[in-house]
mmCIF file of N, CA, C and O in Angstrom:
data_model
loop_
_atom_site.group_PDB
_atom_site.id
_atom_site.type_symbol
_atom_site.label_atom_id
_atom_site.label_comp_id
_atom_site.label_asym_id
_atom_site.label_seq_id
_atom_site.Cartn_x
_atom_site.Cartn_y
_atom_site.Cartn_z
ATOM 1 N N VAL A 27 0.563 -13.533 8.708
ATOM 2 C CA VAL A 27 -0.390 -12.881 8.148
ATOM 3 C C VAL A 27 -1.723 -12.707 8.593
ATOM 4 O O VAL A 27 -2.768 -12.104 9.117
ATOM 5 N N LEU A 28 -2.373 -13.651 8.906
ATOM 6 C CA LEU A 28 -3.618 -13.550 9.823
ATOM 7 C C LEU A 28 -3.947 -12.766 10.691
ATOM 8 O O LEU A 28 -4.781 -11.877 10.712
ATOM 9 N N LYS A 29 -2.713 -12.270 11.819
ATOM 10 C CA LYS A 29 -2.794 -11.243 12.614
ATOM 11 C C LYS A 29 -3.151 -9.951 12.031
ATOM 12 O O LYS A 29 -3.586 -9.266 12.386
ATOM 13 N N ARG A 30 -2.310 -10.208 10.852
ATOM 14 C CA ARG A 30 -3.185 -8.540 10.225
ATOM 15 C C ARG A 30 -4.163 -9.055 9.690
ATOM 16 O O ARG A 30 -4.889 -7.433 9.260
ATOM 17 N N PHE A 31 -4.281 -9.873 9.196
ATOM 18 C CA PHE A 31 -5.526 -9.722 8.852
ATOM 19 C C PHE A 31 -7.338 -9.527 9.595
ATOM 20 O O PHE A 31 -8.015 -8.286 9.707
ATOM 21 N N TYR A 32 -6.905 -9.548 10.762
ATOM 22 C CA TYR A 32 -7.833 -9.117 12.281
ATOM 23 C C TYR A 32 -7.838 -8.120 12.341
ATOM 24 O O TYR A 32 -8.489 -7.705 12.801
ATOM 25 N N ASP A 33 -6.045 -7.544 12.115
ATOM 26 C CA ASP A 33 -6.258 -5.901 12.288
ATOM 27 C C ASP A 33 -6.639 -5.112 11.420
ATOM 28 O O ASP A 33 -7.172 -4.033 11.980
ATOM 29 N N LEU A 34 -7.251 -5.612 9.954
ATOM 30 C CA LEU A 34 -7.563 -4.914 8.973
ATOM 31 C C LEU A 34 -8.929 -4.719 9.466
ATOM 32 O O LEU A 34 -9.953 -3.873 9.217
ATOM 33 N N LEU A 35 -9.431 -5.727 9.519
ATOM 34 C CA LEU A 35 -10.911 -6.454 10.237
ATOM 35 C C LEU A 35 -11.401 -4.958 11.236
ATOM 36 O O LEU A 35 -12.473 -4.742 11.175
ATOM 37 N N LYS A 36 -10.364 -4.662 12.135
ATOM 38 C CA LYS A 36 -10.623 -3.756 12.818
ATOM 39 C C LYS A 36 -11.336 -2.342 12.667
ATOM 40 O O LYS A 36 -12.044 -1.625 12.802
ATOM 41 N N HIS A 37 -10.482 -2.170 11.176
ATOM 42 C CA HIS A 37 -11.191 -0.816 10.789
ATOM 43 C C HIS A 37 -12.223 -0.762 9.824
ATOM 44 O O HIS A 37 -12.412 0.042 9.259
ATOM 45 N N ILE A 38 -13.171 -1.902 9.580
ATOM 46 C CA ILE A 38 -14.086 -2.229 8.734
ATOM 47 C C ILE A 38 -15.316 -1.499 9.311
ATOM 48 O O ILE A 38 -15.437 -1.941 10.415
ATOM 49 N N THR A 39 -15.847 -0.830 8.860
ATOM 50 C CA THR A 39 -17.701 -0.433 9.301
ATOM 51 C C THR A 39 -18.395 -0.905 8.200
ATOM 52 O O THR A 39 -18.560 -0.810 7.305
ATOM 53 N N VAL A 40 -19.670 -1.515 9.156
ATOM 54 C CA VAL A 40 -20.729 -1.971 8.658
ATOM 55 C C VAL A 40 -21.835 -1.053 8.484
ATOM 56 O O VAL A 40 -21.531 0.037 9.390
ATOM 57 N N ILE A 41 -22.149 -0.374 7.141
ATOM 58 C CA ILE A 41 -23.357 0.856 6.913
ATOM 59 C C ILE A 41 -24.545 0.182 6.325
ATOM 60 O O ILE A 41 -24.655 -0.969 6.276
ATOM 61 N N SER A 42 -25.919 0.229 6.877
ATOM 62 C CA SER A 42 -27.128 -0.041 6.401
ATOM 63 C C SER A 42 -27.390 0.828 5.077
ATOM 64 O O SER A 42 -27.149 1.640 5.065
ATOM 65 N N VAL A 43 -27.812 0.426 3.950
ATOM 66 C CA VAL A 43 -28.625 1.262 2.787
ATOM 67 C C VAL A 43 -29.941 0.702 2.877
ATOM 68 O O VAL A 43 -30.449 0.015 2.850
ATOM 69 N N LYS A 44 -30.847 2.175 2.404
ATOM 70 C CA LYS A 44 -31.915 1.588 2.061
ATOM 71 C C LYS A 44 -32.215 1.390 0.386
ATOM 72 O O LYS A 44 -31.452 2.470 -0.335
ATOM 73 N N SER A 45 -32.834 0.435 0.550
ATOM 74 C CA SER A 45 -32.764 -0.303 -0.434
ATOM 75 C C SER A 45 -33.543 0.358 -1.941
ATOM 76 O O SER A 45 -33.424 0.423 -3.100
ATOM 77 N N ASP A 46 -34.738 1.466 -1.454
ATOM 78 C CA ASP A 46 -35.849 1.199 -2.546
ATOM 79 C C ASP A 46 -34.884 3.197 -3.155
ATOM 80 O O ASP A 46 -34.769 3.044 -4.014
ATOM 81 N N LYS A 47 -34.358 3.828 -2.284
ATOM 82 C CA LYS A 47 -33.245 4.718 -2.596
ATOM 83 C C LYS A 47 -32.479 4.556 -3.606
ATOM 84 O O LYS A 47 -31.839 5.016 -4.353
ATOM 85 N N ALA A 48 -31.607 3.408 -3.085
ATOM 86 C CA ALA A 48 -30.389 3.017 -3.959
ATOM 87 C C ALA A 48 -30.885 2.465 -5.650
ATOM 88 O O ALA A 48 -30.289 2.597 -6.684
ATOM 89 N N LYS A 49 -32.195 1.717 -5.301
ATOM 90 C CA LYS A 49 -32.598 1.174 -6.990
ATOM 91 C C LYS A 49 -33.134 2.409 -7.693
ATOM 92 O O LYS A 49 -33.193 2.136 -8.575
ATOM 93 N N VAL A 50 -33.717 3.429 -7.176
ATOM 94 C CA VAL A 50 -33.841 4.895 -7.828
ATOM 95 C C VAL A 50 -32.333 5.670 -8.203
ATOM 96 O O VAL A 50 -32.932 5.927 -9.159
ATOM 97 N N PHE A 51 -31.842 5.427 -7.412
ATOM 98 C CA PHE A 51 -30.663 6.201 -7.440
ATOM 99 C C PHE A 51 -29.915 5.714 -8.399
ATOM 100 O O PHE A 51 -29.144 6.354 -9.496
ATOM 101 N N TYR A 52 -29.689 4.293 -8.920
ATOM 102 C CA TYR A 52 -28.973 3.827 -9.966
ATOM 103 C C TYR A 52 -29.995 3.246 -10.812
ATOM 104 O O TYR A 52 -29.074 2.193 -12.021
ATOM 105 N N LYS A 53 -31.321 3.279 -10.834
ATOM 106 C CA LYS A 53 -32.027 3.240 -11.918
ATOM 107 C C LYS A 53 -31.416 3.004 -13.504
ATOM 108 O O LYS A 53 -30.749 4.556 -13.826
ATOM 109 N N ASN A 54 -31.449 2.018 -14.434
ATOM 110 C CA ASN A 54 -30.916 2.043 -15.333
ATOM 111 C C ASN A 54 -29.830 1.954 -15.780
ATOM 112 O O ASN A 54 -28.456 2.169 -16.480
ATOM 113 N N ILE A 55 -29.111 1.925 -14.325
ATOM 114 C CA ILE A 55 -27.681 1.680 -14.487
ATOM 115 C C ILE A 55 -27.029 0.480 -14.753
ATOM 116 O O ILE A 55 -25.949 -0.366 -14.935
ATOM 117 N N ILE A 56 -27.874 -0.147 -13.120
ATOM 118 C CA ILE A 56 -27.650 -1.559 -13.058
ATOM 119 C C ILE A 56 -28.234 -2.615 -12.558
ATOM 120 O O ILE A 56 -29.721 -1.708 -12.075
ATOM 121 N N GLU A 57 -28.507 -3.452 -12.011
ATOM 122 C CA GLU A 57 -29.659 -4.281 -11.531
ATOM 123 C C GLU A 57 -29.985 -4.335 -10.347
ATOM 124 O O GLU A 57 -29.471 -3.570 -9.676
ATOM 125 N N GLU A 58 -31.809 -4.216 -10.004
ATOM 126 C CA GLU A 58 -31.933 -3.780 -9.177
ATOM 127 C C GLU A 58 -31.526 -3.974 -8.033
ATOM 128 O O GLU A 58 -30.961 -3.526 -6.403
ATOM 129 N N LYS A 59 -31.526 -5.456 -7.783
ATOM 130 C CA LYS A 59 -30.494 -6.250 -6.110
ATOM 131 C C LYS A 59 -29.136 -5.638 -5.949
ATOM 132 O O LYS A 59 -28.152 -6.276 -4.841
ATOM 133 N N ASP A 60 -28.386 -5.581 -7.302
ATOM 134 C CA ASP A 60 -27.320 -5.072 -7.233
ATOM 135 C C ASP A 60 -27.357 -3.366 -6.900
ATOM 136 O O ASP A 60 -25.655 -2.889 -6.070
ATOM 137 N N ALA A 61 -28.262 -2.756 -7.026
ATOM 138 C CA ALA A 61 -28.076 -0.929 -6.604
ATOM 139 C C ALA A 61 -27.585 -0.784 -5.168
ATOM 140 O O ALA A 61 -26.824 0.061 -5.178
ATOM 141 N N PRO A 62 -27.819 -1.417 -4.013
ATOM 142 C CA PRO A 62 -27.672 -1.235 -2.822
ATOM 143 C C PRO A 62 -26.184 -1.435 -2.722
ATOM 144 O O PRO A 62 -25.649 -0.727 -1.621
ATOM 145 N N ILE A 63 -25.468 -2.510 -2.975
ATOM 146 C CA ILE A 63 -24.369 -2.290 -3.223
ATOM 147 C C ILE A 63 -23.522 -0.764 -3.596
ATOM 148 O O ILE A 63 -22.264 -1.056 -3.014
ATOM 149 N N LEU A 64 -23.627 -0.626 -4.879
ATOM 150 C CA LEU A 64 -23.393 0.347 -5.199
ATOM 151 C C LEU A 64 -23.079 1.467 -4.068
ATOM 152 O O LEU A 64 -22.607 2.572 -4.781
ATOM 153 N N TYR A 65 -24.548 1.777 -4.389
ATOM 154 C CA TYR A 65 -24.994 2.971 -3.396
ATOM 155 C C TYR A 65 -24.350 3.474 -2.160
ATOM 156 O O TYR A 65 -23.579 3.625 -1.900
ATOM 157 N N GLY A 66 -23.946 1.494 -1.837
ATOM 158 C CA GLY A 66 -23.458 1.848 0.056
ATOM 159 C C GLY A 66 -21.679 1.915 -0.792
ATOM 160 O O GLY A 66 -21.409 2.889 0.555
ATOM 161 N N THR A 67 -21.128 1.427 -1.451
ATOM 162 C CA THR A 67 -19.744 2.131 -1.764
ATOM 163 C C THR A 67 -19.738 3.410 -1.772
ATOM 164 O O THR A 67 -19.084 4.028 -1.437
ATOM 165 N N LYS A 68 -20.517 3.853 -2.923
ATOM 166 C CA LYS A 68 -20.946 5.680 -2.844
ATOM 167 C C LYS A 68 -21.229 6.135 -1.113
ATOM 168 O O LYS A 68 -19.913 7.030 -0.885
ATOM 169 N N LEU A 69 -21.773 5.759 -0.284
ATOM 170 C CA LEU A 69 -22.456 6.742 0.451
ATOM 171 C C LEU A 69 -21.126 6.599 1.602
ATOM 172 O O LEU A 69 -20.944 7.154 2.493
ATOM 173 N N CYS A 70 -20.340 5.512 1.675
ATOM 174 C CA CYS A 70 -19.316 5.411 2.293
ATOM 175 C C CYS A 70 -17.563 5.652 1.880
ATOM 176 O O CYS A 70 -16.954 5.702 2.860
ATOM 177 N N GLN A 71 -17.974 6.156 1.362
ATOM 178 C CA GLN A 71 -16.997 7.036 0.030
ATOM 179 C C GLN A 71 -15.512 5.959 0.645
ATOM 180 O O GLN A 71 -14.220 6.470 0.690
ATOM 181 N N ALA A 72 -15.754 4.398 -0.235
ATOM 182 C CA ALA A 72 -14.729 3.389 -0.296
ATOM 183 C C ALA A 72 -13.792 4.274 -1.122
ATOM 184 O O ALA A 72 -14.440 4.934 -2.333
ATOM 185 N N ASP A 73 -12.601 3.723 -1.709
ATOM 186 C CA ASP A 73 -11.826 4.166 -2.620
ATOM 187 C C ASP A 73 -11.844 2.652 -3.780
ATOM 188 O O ASP A 73 -11.769 3.084 -5.051
ATOM 189 N N PHE A 74 -12.683 1.409 -2.993
ATOM 190 C CA PHE A 74 -12.903 0.300 -4.153
ATOM 191 C C PHE A 74 -14.139 -0.324 -3.644
ATOM 192 O O PHE A 74 -14.389 -0.549 -2.579
ATOM 193 N N LEU A 75 -14.640 -0.525 -4.995
ATOM 194 C CA LEU A 75 -15.762 -1.763 -4.618
ATOM 195 C C LEU A 75 -15.103 -3.079 -5.275
ATOM 196 O O LEU A 75 -14.596 -3.297 -6.826
ATOM 197 N N ILE A 76 -14.605 -4.354 -4.419
ATOM 198 C CA ILE A 76 -14.004 -5.044 -4.736
ATOM 199 C C ILE A 76 -14.973 -6.147 -4.930
ATOM 200 O O ILE A 76 -15.864 -6.758 -4.270
ATOM 201 N N THR A 77 -15.328 -7.081 -5.820
ATOM 202 C CA THR A 77 -16.147 -8.032 -6.359
ATOM 203 C C THR A 77 -15.583 -9.051 -7.586
ATOM 204 O O THR A 77 -14.828 -8.531 -7.985
ATOM 205 N N LEU A 78 -16.064 -10.431 -6.805
ATOM 206 C CA LEU A 78 -15.975 -11.075 -8.112
ATOM 207 C C LEU A 78 -17.122 -10.836 -8.977
ATOM 208 O O LEU A 78 -17.431 -12.215 -9.871
ATOM 209 N N ASP A 79 -18.141 -10.410 -8.939
ATOM 210 C CA ASP A 79 -19.379 -10.393 -10.130
ATOM 211 C C ASP A 79 -19.277 -9.500 -11.278
ATOM 212 O O ASP A 79 -20.004 -8.667 -11.657
ATOM 213 N N LYS A 80 -18.398 -10.103 -11.971
ATOM 214 C CA LYS A 80 -18.163 -9.560 -13.254
ATOM 215 C C LYS A 80 -19.142 -9.239 -14.485
ATOM 216 O O LYS A 80 -19.000 -8.596 -14.894
ATOM 217 N N LYS A 81 -20.311 -9.920 -14.498
ATOM 218 C CA LYS A 81 -21.909 -10.112 -15.568
ATOM 219 C C LYS A 81 -22.512 -8.595 -14.650
ATOM 220 O O LYS A 81 -22.759 -8.100 -15.574
ATOM 221 N N HIS A 82 -22.446 -8.109 -13.383
ATOM 222 C CA HIS A 82 -23.254 -7.556 -13.204
ATOM 223 C C HIS A 82 -22.207 -5.703 -13.112
ATOM 224 O O HIS A 82 -22.679 -4.665 -13.183
ATOM 225 N N PHE A 83 -20.629 -5.999 -12.342
ATOM 226 C CA PHE A 83 -20.153 -4.780 -12.011
ATOM 227 C C PHE A 83 -19.185 -4.294 -13.257
ATOM 228 O O PHE A 83 -18.308 -3.254 -13.249
ATOM 229 N N PHE A 84 -19.346 -5.349 -13.916
ATOM 230 C CA PHE A 84 -17.909 -4.832 -15.345
ATOM 231 C C PHE A 84 -18.528 -4.742 -16.608
ATOM 232 O O PHE A 84 -18.288 -4.899 -17.459
ATOM 233 N N THR A 85 -19.815 -4.379 -16.663
ATOM 234 C CA THR A 85 -20.661 -3.930 -17.827
ATOM 235 C C THR A 85 -19.784 -2.937 -18.529
ATOM 236 O O THR A 85 -19.861 -1.810 -17.911
ATOM 237 N N GLU A 86 -20.491 -2.409 -19.840
ATOM 238 C CA GLU A 86 -20.045 -1.085 -20.474
ATOM 239 C C GLU A 86 -20.831 -0.124 -19.894
ATOM 240 O O GLU A 86 -19.909 1.057 -19.898
ATOM 241 N N THR A 87 -21.883 -0.097 -19.662
ATOM 242 C CA THR A 87 -22.273 0.949 -18.759
ATOM 243 C C THR A 87 -21.820 1.594 -17.708
ATOM 244 O O THR A 87 -21.425 2.575 -17.381
ATOM 245 N N LEU A 88 -21.453 0.620 -16.887
ATOM 246 C CA LEU A 88 -21.097 0.817 -15.620
ATOM 247 C C LEU A 88 -19.406 1.422 -16.171
ATOM 248 O O LEU A 88 -18.858 2.519 -15.115
ATOM 249 N N LYS A 89 -18.675 0.972 -16.924
ATOM 250 C CA LYS A 89 -17.205 1.362 -17.013
ATOM 251 C C LYS A 89 -17.449 2.853 -17.890
ATOM 252 O O LYS A 89 -16.315 3.561 -17.738
ATOM 253 N N LYS A 90 -18.165 2.950 -18.200
ATOM 254 C CA LYS A 90 -18.656 4.685 -19.027
ATOM 255 C C LYS A 90 -19.211 5.114 -17.649
ATOM 256 O O LYS A 90 -18.944 6.605 -18.250
ATOM 257 N N LYS A 91 -19.322 5.233 -16.871
ATOM 258 C CA LYS A 91 -19.917 6.529 -15.273
ATOM 259 C C LYS A 91 -18.339 6.268 -14.681
ATOM 260 O O LYS A 91 -17.793 5.706 -14.757
ATOM 261 N N LYS A 92 -18.298 7.503 -14.389
ATOM 262 C CA LYS A 92 -17.399 8.217 -13.509
ATOM 263 C C LYS A 92 -18.027 8.293 -11.865
ATOM 264 O O LYS A 92 -18.627 8.753 -11.425
ATOM 265 N N PHE A 93 -17.010 7.555 -11.542
ATOM 266 C CA PHE A 93 -17.747 6.711 -10.030
ATOM 267 C C PHE A 93 -16.378 7.616 -9.440
ATOM 268 O O PHE A 93 -15.184 7.700 -9.384
ATOM 269 N N PRO A 94 -16.653 7.748 -7.847
ATOM 270 C CA PRO A 94 -15.485 8.509 -7.051
ATOM 271 C C PRO A 94 -15.003 6.908 -6.205
ATOM 272 O O PRO A 94 -13.438 6.960 -5.584
ATOM 273 N N PHE A 95 -14.985 5.397 -6.615
ATOM 274 C CA PHE A 95 -14.171 4.707 -6.528
ATOM 275 C C PHE A 95 -13.851 4.005 -7.399
ATOM 276 O O PHE A 95 -14.262 3.744 -8.671
ATOM 277 N N LYS A 96 -13.223 2.666 -7.364
ATOM 278 C CA LYS A 96 -12.715 1.862 -8.447
ATOM 279 C C LYS A 96 -13.532 0.739 -8.006
ATOM 280 O O LYS A 96 -13.103 -0.024 -7.082
ATOM 281 N N ILE A 97 -13.932 -0.053 -9.256
ATOM 282 C CA ILE A 97 -14.772 -1.342 -9.233
ATOM 283 C C ILE A 97 -13.539 -1.960 -9.567
ATOM 284 O O ILE A 97 -13.048 -2.190 -10.997
ATOM 285 N N ILE A 98 -13.186 -3.346 -8.806
ATOM 286 C CA ILE A 98 -11.896 -4.435 -9.127
ATOM 287 C C ILE A 98 -12.499 -5.580 -8.697
ATOM 288 O O ILE A 98 -13.153 -5.625 -7.730
ATOM 289 N N THR A 99 -11.775 -6.482 -9.264
ATOM 290 C CA THR A 99 -11.804 -8.335 -8.495
ATOM 291 C C THR A 99 -11.123 -7.730 -7.396
ATOM 292 O O THR A 99 -9.816 -6.949 -7.326
ATOM 293 N N PRO A 100 -11.126 -8.999 -6.796
ATOM 294 C CA PRO A 100 -9.953 -9.181 -5.516
ATOM 295 C C PRO A 100 -8.629 -9.435 -6.628
ATOM 296 O O PRO A 100 -7.936 -8.788 -5.206
ATOM 297 N N GLY A 101 -8.475 -10.493 -7.031
ATOM 298 C CA GLY A 101 -7.204 -10.412 -7.476
ATOM 299 C C GLY A 101 -6.131 -9.334 -8.397
ATOM 300 O O GLY A 101 -5.184 -9.372 -7.829
ATOM 301 N N ASP A 102 -7.504 -8.471 -8.611
ATOM 302 C CA ASP A 102 -6.665 -7.598 -9.077
ATOM 303 C C ASP A 102 -6.197 -6.611 -8.288
ATOM 304 O O ASP A 102 -5.421 -5.786 -8.023
ATOM 305 N N PHE A 103 -6.949 -6.678 -7.223
ATOM 306 C CA PHE A 103 -6.858 -5.449 -6.235
ATOM 307 C C PHE A 103 -5.608 -6.195 -5.240
ATOM 308 O O PHE A 103 -4.701 -5.237 -4.681
ATOM 309 N N ILE A 104 -5.571 -7.089 -5.214
ATOM 310 C CA ILE A 104 -4.533 -7.629 -4.502
ATOM 311 C C ILE A 104 -3.132 -7.366 -5.412
ATOM 312 O O ILE A 104 -1.565 -7.430 -5.049
ATOM 313 N N LEU A 105 -3.088 -7.554 -6.918
ATOM 314 C CA LEU A 105 -2.326 -7.410 -7.985
ATOM 315 C C LEU A 105 -1.762 -5.908 -7.285
ATOM 316 O O LEU A 105 -0.177 -5.196 -7.994
ATOM 317 N N SER A 106 -2.509 -4.754 -6.932
ATOM 318 C CA SER A 106 -2.269 -3.664 -7.133
ATOM 319 C C SER A 106 -1.862 -3.387 -6.083
ATOM 320 O O SER A 106 -1.094 -1.689 -5.511
ATOM 321 N N ILE A 107 -1.589 -3.488 -4.479
ATOM 322 C CA ILE A 107 -1.377 -3.324 -3.313
ATOM 323 C C ILE A 107 0.117 -3.749 -3.274
ATOM 324 O O ILE A 107 0.420 -3.943 -2.447
ATOM 325 N N LYS A 108 0.356 -4.702 -4.597
ATOM 326 C CA LYS A 108 2.129 -5.029 -3.953
ATOM 327 C C LYS A 108 3.019 -4.174 -3.673
ATOM 328 O O LYS A 108 2.922 -3.007 -4.535
#
């Protein structure tokens, strides 16, 4: 399992996000400090945003938005790939 984990890490790309632009793009949708995470997920065209931050990423406001990615907890993600 550890070898597979390290093989998967090779496919991860780190991106940089302009915080100011992210805060403007997602104004009134999510707290300012979390906007770059949401914006980065959009920019890299991810399929999933995997987070434990239920307080900020599982709000009614975000649930109503149509994102090109799914916001999911790590546990739910693991269950979805069985």
